[in-house]
Tab-separated table of C-alpha atoms in Angstrom:
chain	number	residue	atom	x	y	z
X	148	UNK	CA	114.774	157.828	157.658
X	149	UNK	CA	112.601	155.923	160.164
X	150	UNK	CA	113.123	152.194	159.440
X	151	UNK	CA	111.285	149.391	161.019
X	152	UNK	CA	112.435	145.836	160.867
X	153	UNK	CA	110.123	143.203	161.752
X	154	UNK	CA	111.677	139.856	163.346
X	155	UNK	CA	113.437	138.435	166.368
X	156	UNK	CA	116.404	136.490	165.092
X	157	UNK	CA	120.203	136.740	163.598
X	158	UNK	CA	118.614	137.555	160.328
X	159	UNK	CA	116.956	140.404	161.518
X	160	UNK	CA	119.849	141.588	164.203
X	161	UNK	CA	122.295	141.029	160.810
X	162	UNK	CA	119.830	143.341	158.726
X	163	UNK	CA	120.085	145.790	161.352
X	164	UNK	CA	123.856	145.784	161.768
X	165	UNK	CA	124.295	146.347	158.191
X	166	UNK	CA	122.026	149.540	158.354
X	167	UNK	CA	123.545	150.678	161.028
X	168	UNK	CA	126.646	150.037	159.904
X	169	UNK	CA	126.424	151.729	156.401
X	170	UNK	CA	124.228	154.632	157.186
X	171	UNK	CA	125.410	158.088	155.412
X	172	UNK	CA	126.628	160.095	158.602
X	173	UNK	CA	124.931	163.307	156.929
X	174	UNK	CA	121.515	161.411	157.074
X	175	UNK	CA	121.090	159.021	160.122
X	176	UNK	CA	119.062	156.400	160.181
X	177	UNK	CA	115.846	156.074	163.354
X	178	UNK	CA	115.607	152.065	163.583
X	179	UNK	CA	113.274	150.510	165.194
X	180	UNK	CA	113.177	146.284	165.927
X	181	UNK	CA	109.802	144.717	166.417
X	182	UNK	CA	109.352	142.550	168.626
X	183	UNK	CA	113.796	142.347	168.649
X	184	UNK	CA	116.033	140.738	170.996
X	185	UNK	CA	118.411	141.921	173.512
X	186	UNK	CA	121.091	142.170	170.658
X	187	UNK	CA	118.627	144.189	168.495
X	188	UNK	CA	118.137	146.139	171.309
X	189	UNK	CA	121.327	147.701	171.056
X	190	UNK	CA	121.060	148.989	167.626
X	191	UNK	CA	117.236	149.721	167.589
X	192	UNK	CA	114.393	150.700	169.540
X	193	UNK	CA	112.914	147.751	170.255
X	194	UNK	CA	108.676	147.434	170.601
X	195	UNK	CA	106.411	144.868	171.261
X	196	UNK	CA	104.354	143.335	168.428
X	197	UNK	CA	102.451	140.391	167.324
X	198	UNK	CA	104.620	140.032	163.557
X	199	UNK	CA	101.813	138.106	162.615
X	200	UNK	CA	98.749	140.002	162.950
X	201	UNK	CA	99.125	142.689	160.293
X	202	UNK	CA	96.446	145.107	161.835
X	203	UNK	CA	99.118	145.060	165.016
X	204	UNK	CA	102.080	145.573	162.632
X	205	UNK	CA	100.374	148.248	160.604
X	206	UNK	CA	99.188	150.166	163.887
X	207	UNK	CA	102.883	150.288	165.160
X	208	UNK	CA	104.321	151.218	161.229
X	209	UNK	CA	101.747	154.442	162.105
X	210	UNK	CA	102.738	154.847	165.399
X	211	UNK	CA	106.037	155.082	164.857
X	212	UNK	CA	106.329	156.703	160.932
X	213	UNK	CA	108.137	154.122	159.745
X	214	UNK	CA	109.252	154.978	156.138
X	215	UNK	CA	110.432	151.970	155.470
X	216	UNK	CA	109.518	148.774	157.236
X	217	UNK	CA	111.449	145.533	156.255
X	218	UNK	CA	109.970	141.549	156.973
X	219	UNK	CA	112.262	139.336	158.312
X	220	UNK	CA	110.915	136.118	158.714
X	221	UNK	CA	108.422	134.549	156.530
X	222	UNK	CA	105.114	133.742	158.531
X	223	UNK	CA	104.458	137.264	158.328
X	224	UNK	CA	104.522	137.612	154.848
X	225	UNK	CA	102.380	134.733	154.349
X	226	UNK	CA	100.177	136.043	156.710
X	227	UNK	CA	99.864	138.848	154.378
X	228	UNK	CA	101.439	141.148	156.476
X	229	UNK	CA	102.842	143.391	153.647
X	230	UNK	CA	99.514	143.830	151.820
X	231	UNK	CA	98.447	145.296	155.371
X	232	UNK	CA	101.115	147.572	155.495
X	233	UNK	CA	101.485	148.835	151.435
X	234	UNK	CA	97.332	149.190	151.705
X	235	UNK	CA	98.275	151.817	154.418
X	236	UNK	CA	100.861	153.248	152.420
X	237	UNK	CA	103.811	151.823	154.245
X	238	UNK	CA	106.780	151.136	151.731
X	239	UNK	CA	107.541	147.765	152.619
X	240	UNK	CA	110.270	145.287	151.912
X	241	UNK	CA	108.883	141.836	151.399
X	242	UNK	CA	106.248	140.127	149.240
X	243	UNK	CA	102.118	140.214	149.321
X	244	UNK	CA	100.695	137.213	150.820
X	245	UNK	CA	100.022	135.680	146.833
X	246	UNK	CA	103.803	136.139	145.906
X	247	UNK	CA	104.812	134.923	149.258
X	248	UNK	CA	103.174	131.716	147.929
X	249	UNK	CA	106.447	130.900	146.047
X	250	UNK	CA	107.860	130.168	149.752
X	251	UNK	CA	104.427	129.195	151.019
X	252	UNK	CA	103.740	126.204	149.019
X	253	UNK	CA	106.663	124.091	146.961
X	254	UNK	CA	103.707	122.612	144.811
X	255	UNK	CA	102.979	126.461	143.529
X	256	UNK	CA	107.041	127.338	143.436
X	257	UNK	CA	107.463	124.192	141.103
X	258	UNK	CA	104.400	125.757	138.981
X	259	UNK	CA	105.422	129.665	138.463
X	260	UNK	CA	108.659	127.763	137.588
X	261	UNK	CA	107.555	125.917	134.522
X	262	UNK	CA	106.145	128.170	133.790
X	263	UNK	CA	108.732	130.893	133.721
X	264	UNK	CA	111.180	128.353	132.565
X	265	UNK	CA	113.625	128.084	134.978
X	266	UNK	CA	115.864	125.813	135.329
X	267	UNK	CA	115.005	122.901	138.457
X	268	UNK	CA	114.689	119.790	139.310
X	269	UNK	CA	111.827	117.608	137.837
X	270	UNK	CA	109.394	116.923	140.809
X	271	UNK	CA	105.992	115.682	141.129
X	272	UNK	CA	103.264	116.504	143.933
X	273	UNK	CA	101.750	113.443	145.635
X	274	UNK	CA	98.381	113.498	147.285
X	275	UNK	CA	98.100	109.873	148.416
X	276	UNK	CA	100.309	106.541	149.076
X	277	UNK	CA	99.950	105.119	145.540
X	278	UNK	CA	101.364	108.967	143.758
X	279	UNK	CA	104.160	108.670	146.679
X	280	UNK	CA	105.277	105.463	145.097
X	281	UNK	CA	104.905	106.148	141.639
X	282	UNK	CA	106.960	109.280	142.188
X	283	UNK	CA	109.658	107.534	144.572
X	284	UNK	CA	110.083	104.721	141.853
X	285	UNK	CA	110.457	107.676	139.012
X	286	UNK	CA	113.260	109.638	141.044
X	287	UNK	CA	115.348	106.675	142.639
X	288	UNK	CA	117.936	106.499	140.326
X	289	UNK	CA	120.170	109.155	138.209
X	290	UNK	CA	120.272	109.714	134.408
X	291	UNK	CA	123.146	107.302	134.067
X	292	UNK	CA	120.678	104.653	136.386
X	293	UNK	CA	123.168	105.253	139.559
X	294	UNK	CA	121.003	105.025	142.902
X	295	UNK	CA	120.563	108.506	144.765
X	296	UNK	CA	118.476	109.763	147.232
X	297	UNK	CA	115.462	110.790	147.666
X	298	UNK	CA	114.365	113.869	148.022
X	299	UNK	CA	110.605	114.659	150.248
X	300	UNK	CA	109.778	117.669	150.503
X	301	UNK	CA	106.855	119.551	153.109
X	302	UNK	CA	104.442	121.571	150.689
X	303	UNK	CA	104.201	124.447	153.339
X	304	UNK	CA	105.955	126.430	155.647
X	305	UNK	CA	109.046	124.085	157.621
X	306	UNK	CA	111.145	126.370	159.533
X	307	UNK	CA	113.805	125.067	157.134
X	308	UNK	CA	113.351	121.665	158.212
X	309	UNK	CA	110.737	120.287	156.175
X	310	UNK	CA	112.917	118.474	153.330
X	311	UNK	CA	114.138	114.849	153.979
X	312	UNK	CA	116.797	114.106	151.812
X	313	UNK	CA	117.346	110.103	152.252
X	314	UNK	CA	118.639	106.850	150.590
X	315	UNK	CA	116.019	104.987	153.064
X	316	UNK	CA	112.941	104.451	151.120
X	317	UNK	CA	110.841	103.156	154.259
X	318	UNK	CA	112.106	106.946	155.899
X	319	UNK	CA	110.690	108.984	152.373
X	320	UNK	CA	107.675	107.100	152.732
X	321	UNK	CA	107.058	108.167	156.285
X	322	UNK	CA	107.775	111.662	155.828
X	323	UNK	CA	105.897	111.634	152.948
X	324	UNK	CA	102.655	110.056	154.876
X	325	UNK	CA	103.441	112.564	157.476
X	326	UNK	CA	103.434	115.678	155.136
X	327	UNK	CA	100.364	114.456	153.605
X	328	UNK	CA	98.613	114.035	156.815
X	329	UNK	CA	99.576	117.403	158.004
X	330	UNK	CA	98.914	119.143	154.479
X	331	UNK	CA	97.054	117.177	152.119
X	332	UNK	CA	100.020	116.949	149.836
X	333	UNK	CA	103.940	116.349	149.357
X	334	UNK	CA	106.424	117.338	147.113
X	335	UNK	CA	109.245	114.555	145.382
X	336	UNK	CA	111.575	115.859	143.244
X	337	UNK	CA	114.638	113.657	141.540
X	338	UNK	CA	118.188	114.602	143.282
X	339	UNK	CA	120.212	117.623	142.102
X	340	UNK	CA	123.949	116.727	142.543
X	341	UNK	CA	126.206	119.525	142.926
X	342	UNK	CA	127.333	122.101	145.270
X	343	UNK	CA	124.627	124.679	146.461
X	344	UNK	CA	124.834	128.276	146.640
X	345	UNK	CA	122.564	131.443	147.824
X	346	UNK	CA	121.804	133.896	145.974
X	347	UNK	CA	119.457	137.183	146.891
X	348	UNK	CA	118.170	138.958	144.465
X	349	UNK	CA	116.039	142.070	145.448
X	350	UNK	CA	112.672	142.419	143.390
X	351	UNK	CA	110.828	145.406	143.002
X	352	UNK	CA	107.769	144.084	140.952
X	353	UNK	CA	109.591	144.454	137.549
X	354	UNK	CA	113.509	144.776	137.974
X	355	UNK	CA	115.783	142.270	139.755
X	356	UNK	CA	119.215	142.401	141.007
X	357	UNK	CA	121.782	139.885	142.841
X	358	UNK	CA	123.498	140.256	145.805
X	359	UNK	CA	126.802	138.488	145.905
X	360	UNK	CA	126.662	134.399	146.094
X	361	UNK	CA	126.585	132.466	149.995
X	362	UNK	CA	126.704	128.973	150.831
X	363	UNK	CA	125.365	127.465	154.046
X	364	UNK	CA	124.952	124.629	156.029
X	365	UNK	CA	122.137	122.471	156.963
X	366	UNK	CA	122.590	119.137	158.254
X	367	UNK	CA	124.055	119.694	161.863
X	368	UNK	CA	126.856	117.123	162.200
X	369	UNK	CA	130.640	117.751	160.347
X	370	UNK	CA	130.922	116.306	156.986
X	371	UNK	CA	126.968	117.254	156.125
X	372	UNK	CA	125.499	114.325	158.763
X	373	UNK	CA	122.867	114.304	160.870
X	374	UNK	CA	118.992	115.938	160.743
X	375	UNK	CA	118.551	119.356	158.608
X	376	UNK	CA	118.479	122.378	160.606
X	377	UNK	CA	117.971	126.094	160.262
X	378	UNK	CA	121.271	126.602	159.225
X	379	UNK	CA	124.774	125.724	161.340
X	380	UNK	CA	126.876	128.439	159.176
X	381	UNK	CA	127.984	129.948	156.419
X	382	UNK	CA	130.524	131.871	154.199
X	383	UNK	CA	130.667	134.593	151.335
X	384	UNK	CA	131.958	134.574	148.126
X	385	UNK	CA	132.200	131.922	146.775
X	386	UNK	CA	136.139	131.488	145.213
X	387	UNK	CA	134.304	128.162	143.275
X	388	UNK	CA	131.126	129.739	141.442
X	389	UNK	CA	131.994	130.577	137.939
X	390	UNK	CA	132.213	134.077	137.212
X	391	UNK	CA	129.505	135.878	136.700
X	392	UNK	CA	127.475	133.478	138.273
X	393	UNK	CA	125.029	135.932	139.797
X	394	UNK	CA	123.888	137.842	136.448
X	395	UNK	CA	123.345	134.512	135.710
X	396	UNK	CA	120.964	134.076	138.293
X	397	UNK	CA	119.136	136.951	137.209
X	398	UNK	CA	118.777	136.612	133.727
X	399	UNK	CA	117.454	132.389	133.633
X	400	UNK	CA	115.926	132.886	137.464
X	401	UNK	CA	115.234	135.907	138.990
X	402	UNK	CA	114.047	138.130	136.242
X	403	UNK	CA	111.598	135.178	134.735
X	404	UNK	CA	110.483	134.909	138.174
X	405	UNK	CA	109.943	138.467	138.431
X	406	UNK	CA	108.210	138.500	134.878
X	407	UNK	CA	105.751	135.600	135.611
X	408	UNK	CA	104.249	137.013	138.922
X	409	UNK	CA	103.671	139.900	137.495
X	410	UNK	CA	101.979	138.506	134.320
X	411	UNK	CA	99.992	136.754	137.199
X	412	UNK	CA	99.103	140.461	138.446
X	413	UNK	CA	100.574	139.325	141.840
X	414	UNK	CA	104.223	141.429	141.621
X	415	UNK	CA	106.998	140.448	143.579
X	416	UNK	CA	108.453	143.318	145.770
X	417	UNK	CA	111.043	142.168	148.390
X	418	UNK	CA	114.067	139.162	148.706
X	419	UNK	CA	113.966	136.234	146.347
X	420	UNK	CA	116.066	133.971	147.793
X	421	UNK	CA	117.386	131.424	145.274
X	422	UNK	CA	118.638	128.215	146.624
X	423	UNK	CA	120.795	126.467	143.695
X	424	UNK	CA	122.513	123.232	143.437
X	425	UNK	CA	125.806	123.433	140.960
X	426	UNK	CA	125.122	120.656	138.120
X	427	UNK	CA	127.120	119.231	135.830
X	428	UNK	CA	124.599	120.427	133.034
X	429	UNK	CA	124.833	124.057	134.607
X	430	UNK	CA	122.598	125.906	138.010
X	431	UNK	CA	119.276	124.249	138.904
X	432	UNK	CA	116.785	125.926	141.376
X	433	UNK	CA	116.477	123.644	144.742
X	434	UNK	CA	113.952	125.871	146.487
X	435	UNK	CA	113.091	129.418	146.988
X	436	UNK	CA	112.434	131.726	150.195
X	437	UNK	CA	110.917	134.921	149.964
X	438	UNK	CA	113.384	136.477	152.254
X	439	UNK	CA	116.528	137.353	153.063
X	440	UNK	CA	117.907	133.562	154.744
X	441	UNK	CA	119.774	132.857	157.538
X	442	UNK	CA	122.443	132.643	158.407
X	443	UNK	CA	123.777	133.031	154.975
X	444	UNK	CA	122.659	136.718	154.565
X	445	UNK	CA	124.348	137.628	157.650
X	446	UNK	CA	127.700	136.525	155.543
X	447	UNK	CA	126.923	138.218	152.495
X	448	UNK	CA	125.868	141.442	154.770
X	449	UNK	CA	128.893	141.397	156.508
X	450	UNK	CA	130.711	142.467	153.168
X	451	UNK	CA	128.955	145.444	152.403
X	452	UNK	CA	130.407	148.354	152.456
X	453	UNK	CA	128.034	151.052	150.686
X	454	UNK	CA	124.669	151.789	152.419
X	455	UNK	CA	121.771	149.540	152.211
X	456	UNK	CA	119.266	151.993	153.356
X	457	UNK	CA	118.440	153.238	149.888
X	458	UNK	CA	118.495	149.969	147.858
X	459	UNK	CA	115.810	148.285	150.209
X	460	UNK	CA	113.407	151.806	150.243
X	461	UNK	CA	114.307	151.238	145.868
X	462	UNK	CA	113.297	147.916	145.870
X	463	UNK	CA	110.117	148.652	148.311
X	464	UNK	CA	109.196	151.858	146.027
X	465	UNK	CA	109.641	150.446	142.368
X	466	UNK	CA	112.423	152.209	141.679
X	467	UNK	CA	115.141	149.734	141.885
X	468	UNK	CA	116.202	149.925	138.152
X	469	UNK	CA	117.772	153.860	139.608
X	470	UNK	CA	119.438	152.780	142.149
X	471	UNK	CA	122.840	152.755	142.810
X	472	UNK	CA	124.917	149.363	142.966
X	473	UNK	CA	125.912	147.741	146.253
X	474	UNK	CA	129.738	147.813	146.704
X	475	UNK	CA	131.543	144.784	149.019
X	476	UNK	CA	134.834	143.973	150.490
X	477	UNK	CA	137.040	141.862	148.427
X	478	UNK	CA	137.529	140.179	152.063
X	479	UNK	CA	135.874	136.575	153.231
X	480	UNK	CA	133.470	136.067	155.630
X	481	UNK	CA	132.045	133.620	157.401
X	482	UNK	CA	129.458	132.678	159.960
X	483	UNK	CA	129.424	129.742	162.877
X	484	UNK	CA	126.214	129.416	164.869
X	485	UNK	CA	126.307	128.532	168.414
X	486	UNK	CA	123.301	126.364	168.891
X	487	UNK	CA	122.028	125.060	172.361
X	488	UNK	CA	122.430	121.867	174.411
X	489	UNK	CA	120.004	119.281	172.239
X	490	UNK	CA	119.615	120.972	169.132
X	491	UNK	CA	117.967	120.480	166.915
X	492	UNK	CA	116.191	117.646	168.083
X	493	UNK	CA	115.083	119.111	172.199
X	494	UNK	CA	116.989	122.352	172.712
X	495	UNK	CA	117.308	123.571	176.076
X	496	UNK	CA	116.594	127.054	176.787
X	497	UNK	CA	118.098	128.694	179.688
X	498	UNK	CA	122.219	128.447	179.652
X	499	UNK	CA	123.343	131.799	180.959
X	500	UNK	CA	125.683	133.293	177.657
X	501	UNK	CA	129.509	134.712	178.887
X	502	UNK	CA	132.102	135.878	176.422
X	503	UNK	CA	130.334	137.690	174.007
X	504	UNK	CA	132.249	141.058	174.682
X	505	UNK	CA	135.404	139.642	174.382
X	506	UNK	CA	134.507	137.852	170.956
X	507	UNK	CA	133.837	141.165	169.578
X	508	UNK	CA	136.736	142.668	171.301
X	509	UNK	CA	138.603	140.746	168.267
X	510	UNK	CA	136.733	141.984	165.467
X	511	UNK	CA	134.103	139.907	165.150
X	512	UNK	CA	130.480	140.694	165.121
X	513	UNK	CA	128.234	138.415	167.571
X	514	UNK	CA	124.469	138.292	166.058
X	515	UNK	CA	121.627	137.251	168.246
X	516	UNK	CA	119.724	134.735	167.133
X	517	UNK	CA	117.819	133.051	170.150
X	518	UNK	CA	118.510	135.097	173.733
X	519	UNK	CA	116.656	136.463	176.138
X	520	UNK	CA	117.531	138.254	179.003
X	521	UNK	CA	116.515	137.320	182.943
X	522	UNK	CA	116.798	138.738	186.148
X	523	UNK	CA	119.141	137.118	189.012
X	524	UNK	CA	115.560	135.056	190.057
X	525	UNK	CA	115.292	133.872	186.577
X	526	UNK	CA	112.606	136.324	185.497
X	527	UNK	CA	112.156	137.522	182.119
X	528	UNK	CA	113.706	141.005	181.414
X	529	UNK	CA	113.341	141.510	177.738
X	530	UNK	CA	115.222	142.946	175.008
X	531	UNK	CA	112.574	145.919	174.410
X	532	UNK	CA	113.665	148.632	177.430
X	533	UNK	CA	113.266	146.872	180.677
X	534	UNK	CA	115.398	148.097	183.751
X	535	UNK	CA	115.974	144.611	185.938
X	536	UNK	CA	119.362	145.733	188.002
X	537	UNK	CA	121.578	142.761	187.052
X	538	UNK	CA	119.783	140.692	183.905
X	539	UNK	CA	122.014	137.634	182.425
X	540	UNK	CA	122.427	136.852	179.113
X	541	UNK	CA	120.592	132.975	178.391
X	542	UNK	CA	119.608	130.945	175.374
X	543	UNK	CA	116.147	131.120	174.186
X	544	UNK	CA	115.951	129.019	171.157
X	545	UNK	CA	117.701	126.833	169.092
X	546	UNK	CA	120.161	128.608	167.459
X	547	UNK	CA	121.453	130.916	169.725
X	548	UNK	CA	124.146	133.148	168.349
X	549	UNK	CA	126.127	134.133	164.746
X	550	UNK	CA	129.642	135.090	165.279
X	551	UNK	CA	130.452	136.604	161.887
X	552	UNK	CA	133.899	137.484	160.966
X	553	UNK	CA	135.986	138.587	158.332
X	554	UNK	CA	139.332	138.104	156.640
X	555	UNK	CA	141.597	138.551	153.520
X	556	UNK	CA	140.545	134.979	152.577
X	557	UNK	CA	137.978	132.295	153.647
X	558	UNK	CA	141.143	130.354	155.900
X	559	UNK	CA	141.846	133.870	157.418
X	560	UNK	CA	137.782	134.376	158.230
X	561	UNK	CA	137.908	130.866	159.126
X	562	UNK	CA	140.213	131.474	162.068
X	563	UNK	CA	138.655	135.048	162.945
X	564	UNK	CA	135.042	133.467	163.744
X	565	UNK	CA	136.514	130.361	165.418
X	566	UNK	CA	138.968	132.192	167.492
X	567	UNK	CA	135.865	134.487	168.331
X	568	UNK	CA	133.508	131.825	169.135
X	569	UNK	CA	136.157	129.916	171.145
X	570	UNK	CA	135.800	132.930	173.886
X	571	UNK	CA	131.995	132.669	174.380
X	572	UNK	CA	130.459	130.323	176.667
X	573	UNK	CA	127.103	128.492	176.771
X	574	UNK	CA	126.764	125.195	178.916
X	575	UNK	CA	126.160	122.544	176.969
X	576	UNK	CA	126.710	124.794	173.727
X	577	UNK	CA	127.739	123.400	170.202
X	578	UNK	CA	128.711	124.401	166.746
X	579	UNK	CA	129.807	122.282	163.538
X	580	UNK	CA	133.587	122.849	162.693
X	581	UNK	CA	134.052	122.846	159.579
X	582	UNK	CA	131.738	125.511	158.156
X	583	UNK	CA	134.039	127.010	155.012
X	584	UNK	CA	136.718	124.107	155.475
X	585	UNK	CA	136.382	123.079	152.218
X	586	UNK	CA	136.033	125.867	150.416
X	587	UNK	CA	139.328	127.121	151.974
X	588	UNK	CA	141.145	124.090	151.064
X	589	UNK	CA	139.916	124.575	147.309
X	590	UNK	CA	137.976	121.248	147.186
X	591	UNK	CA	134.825	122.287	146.156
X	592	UNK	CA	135.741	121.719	141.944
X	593	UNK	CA	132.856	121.906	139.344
């Protein structure tokens, strides 16, 4: 099967891996990376493309015969890149640009919410300074009238770094002003206390089904501090989620979700990611993606051990209530992301990357997330085929690499993507370090 994956980050490079990795000997899989990155590179062909111009991404599906083409990142899909490619008959894992909405816009994601009844947080969307007030007033204080923060969401599309999550009112009301300014409205919602979790559940327009449970990281200091990012780390299972937490997922999330959009005649087909805090009165929706996220996928990924070819093509096809289940590892794993000099605030590009060999020389698996490679003068030479005699390895973005690894437990992962990340270099490079601590330590208690 010909399978093209659309993206050029560790989500993408993890999807990859785990295709590659799981593929039926008998019947090989033809991937293909568009546009990819030098890590891609070496698992799939990769090609040029503008990912978010669906007439270029349905002209290269053609070209190539993709059978199957999966969307990484979201802009495409709001762009509406999947109703370009299923309108050319292209089976295609991820959501038409109306379901993609429920990533799209918070304000609409609150709506198909209520309406499905599904468990959140109470929120209210603010147009204007006076509705900002009314709405920070409403949310400042807990149930048992205990002070809590604030919680300011972007309407749109934020990279993962549009929520503000403060106990300074002056900083809500600034974001808020600023969200407003840039999109005509904001979204305030009261505070959910709680651990979080991940949860994926594949859609195929009427059936849903989980993936196992991730958590991740956001804020990019130790101990939670410091500005949100796109994610510092994460780790999969989760020894803390009560069991059968995921069917529960499905049955008071996932499947009402499913049910509403298509009452709505606007079917979800692709990843629902389901971003949950851990209440006291039981799971409440925080946000959801329309995608696999990153990097907790990559964790929850690195666990599989039966092939994920089929159940993507199932979910793409409508036929997801046939297929078979996914099987994992009993083992751990977790994920530490190298992120460049000045992230997240002003990365800088450009650090030449050593190491990475010998990180997966101990088991580990190394994701690319933001790399490019140059020649000795500092030219670009590509991921996608070039032939530069002696190209170097350097950080492109903010988030530069994953190093996944696994173990018997989360402290034994722990150590395996530490250790592994200890032997790659990056001037200037950073990571949190304590991604899974806790966990490990058992004290995360509901």
């Amino acid at each position: 099967m010909k399978i093209l994956v659309i993206g050029t980050g560790g989500r993408e490079h993890g999807i990859l891996e785990a295709l590659r990795r799981t593929q039926d000997p008998a019947h090989p899989l033809e991937l293909f990376a568009a546009p990819g990155n030098p890590g891609m590179a070496q698992l799939a062909e990769c090609r040029a493309v503008d990912a978010a111009s669906p007439a270029a991404v349905v002209a290269l599906a053609q070209e190539l015969g993709a059978e199957l083409v999966v969307v990484g990142p979201e802009a495409p899909l709001v762009a509406g890149v999947a109703d370009a490619l299923r309108d050319a008959g292209v089976p295609t894992l991820g959501p038409d640009q109306a379901a993609a909405r429920l990533e799209g816009s918070k304000a609409f994601a609150k709506e198909v919410m209520a309406a499905a009844q599904v468990p959140t947080a109470q929120a209210r969307t603010c147009t204007d300074d006076a509705t900002v007030a009314e709405a920070l007033d409403a949310f400042a204080t807990s149930g048992a009238g205990t002070p809590v923060p604030w919680v300011v969401k972007a309407d749109g599309l934020a990279g993962g770094k549009g929520v503000v999550v403060t106990t300074d009112r002056a900083e809500a009301e600034q974001h808020a002003t600023d969200c407003i300014a840039k999109e005509g409205q904001v979204v305030i919602e009261e505070y959910l206390d709680g651990p979080e979790a991940s949860v994926f559940c594949l859609l195929d327009g009427i059936t849903a089904r989980a993936l196992p449970a991730a958590q991740d990281f956001k804020r990019a200091g130790d101990g939670d501090l410091g500005p949100n990012t796109g994610g510092m780390g994460a780790y999969s299972p989760l020894p803390w989620a009560p069991e059968g937490f995921e069917d529960e997922v499905v049955r008071t999330v996932a499947q009402p979700v499913a049910d509403e959009m298509a009452r709505r005649g606007t079917p979800f087909v692709g990843v629902l990611y389901v971003g949950l805090a851990l209440t006291a009165a039981g799971p409440r929706v925080v946000e959801f993606n329309v995608r696999f996220g990153d990097p907790d996928s990559q964790a929850v990924l690195a666990r599989l051990t039966s092939p994920l070819a089929p159940l993507l093509l199932a979910a793409a096809t409508g036929s997801l209530s046939d297929a078979a289940d996914l099987t994992f590892a009993d083992e751990s794993a977790v994920v530490v992301v190298l992120a460049a000099d000045g992230y997240p605030v002003s990365p800088v590009p450009g650090g030449q990357l050593t190491g990475i060999a010998e990180a997966e020389a101990r088991g580990a698996v190394v994701l690319h997330a933001g790399t490019r490679t140059e020649d000795a003068s500092g030219d670009l030479a590509s991921g996608a085929g070039t032939t530069n005699r002696s190209p170097r390895l350097v950080a492109a973005g903010g988030r530069v690499l994953d190093v996944v690894a696994r173990g018997a437990d989360l402290a034994h992962a722990r150590h395996n993507a530490y250790a592994a990340l200890s032997l790659i270099d990056l001037p200037g490079g950073w990571a949190r370090t304590d991604i899974a601590a806790d966990a490990a330590a058992g004290r995360i208690v509901l």
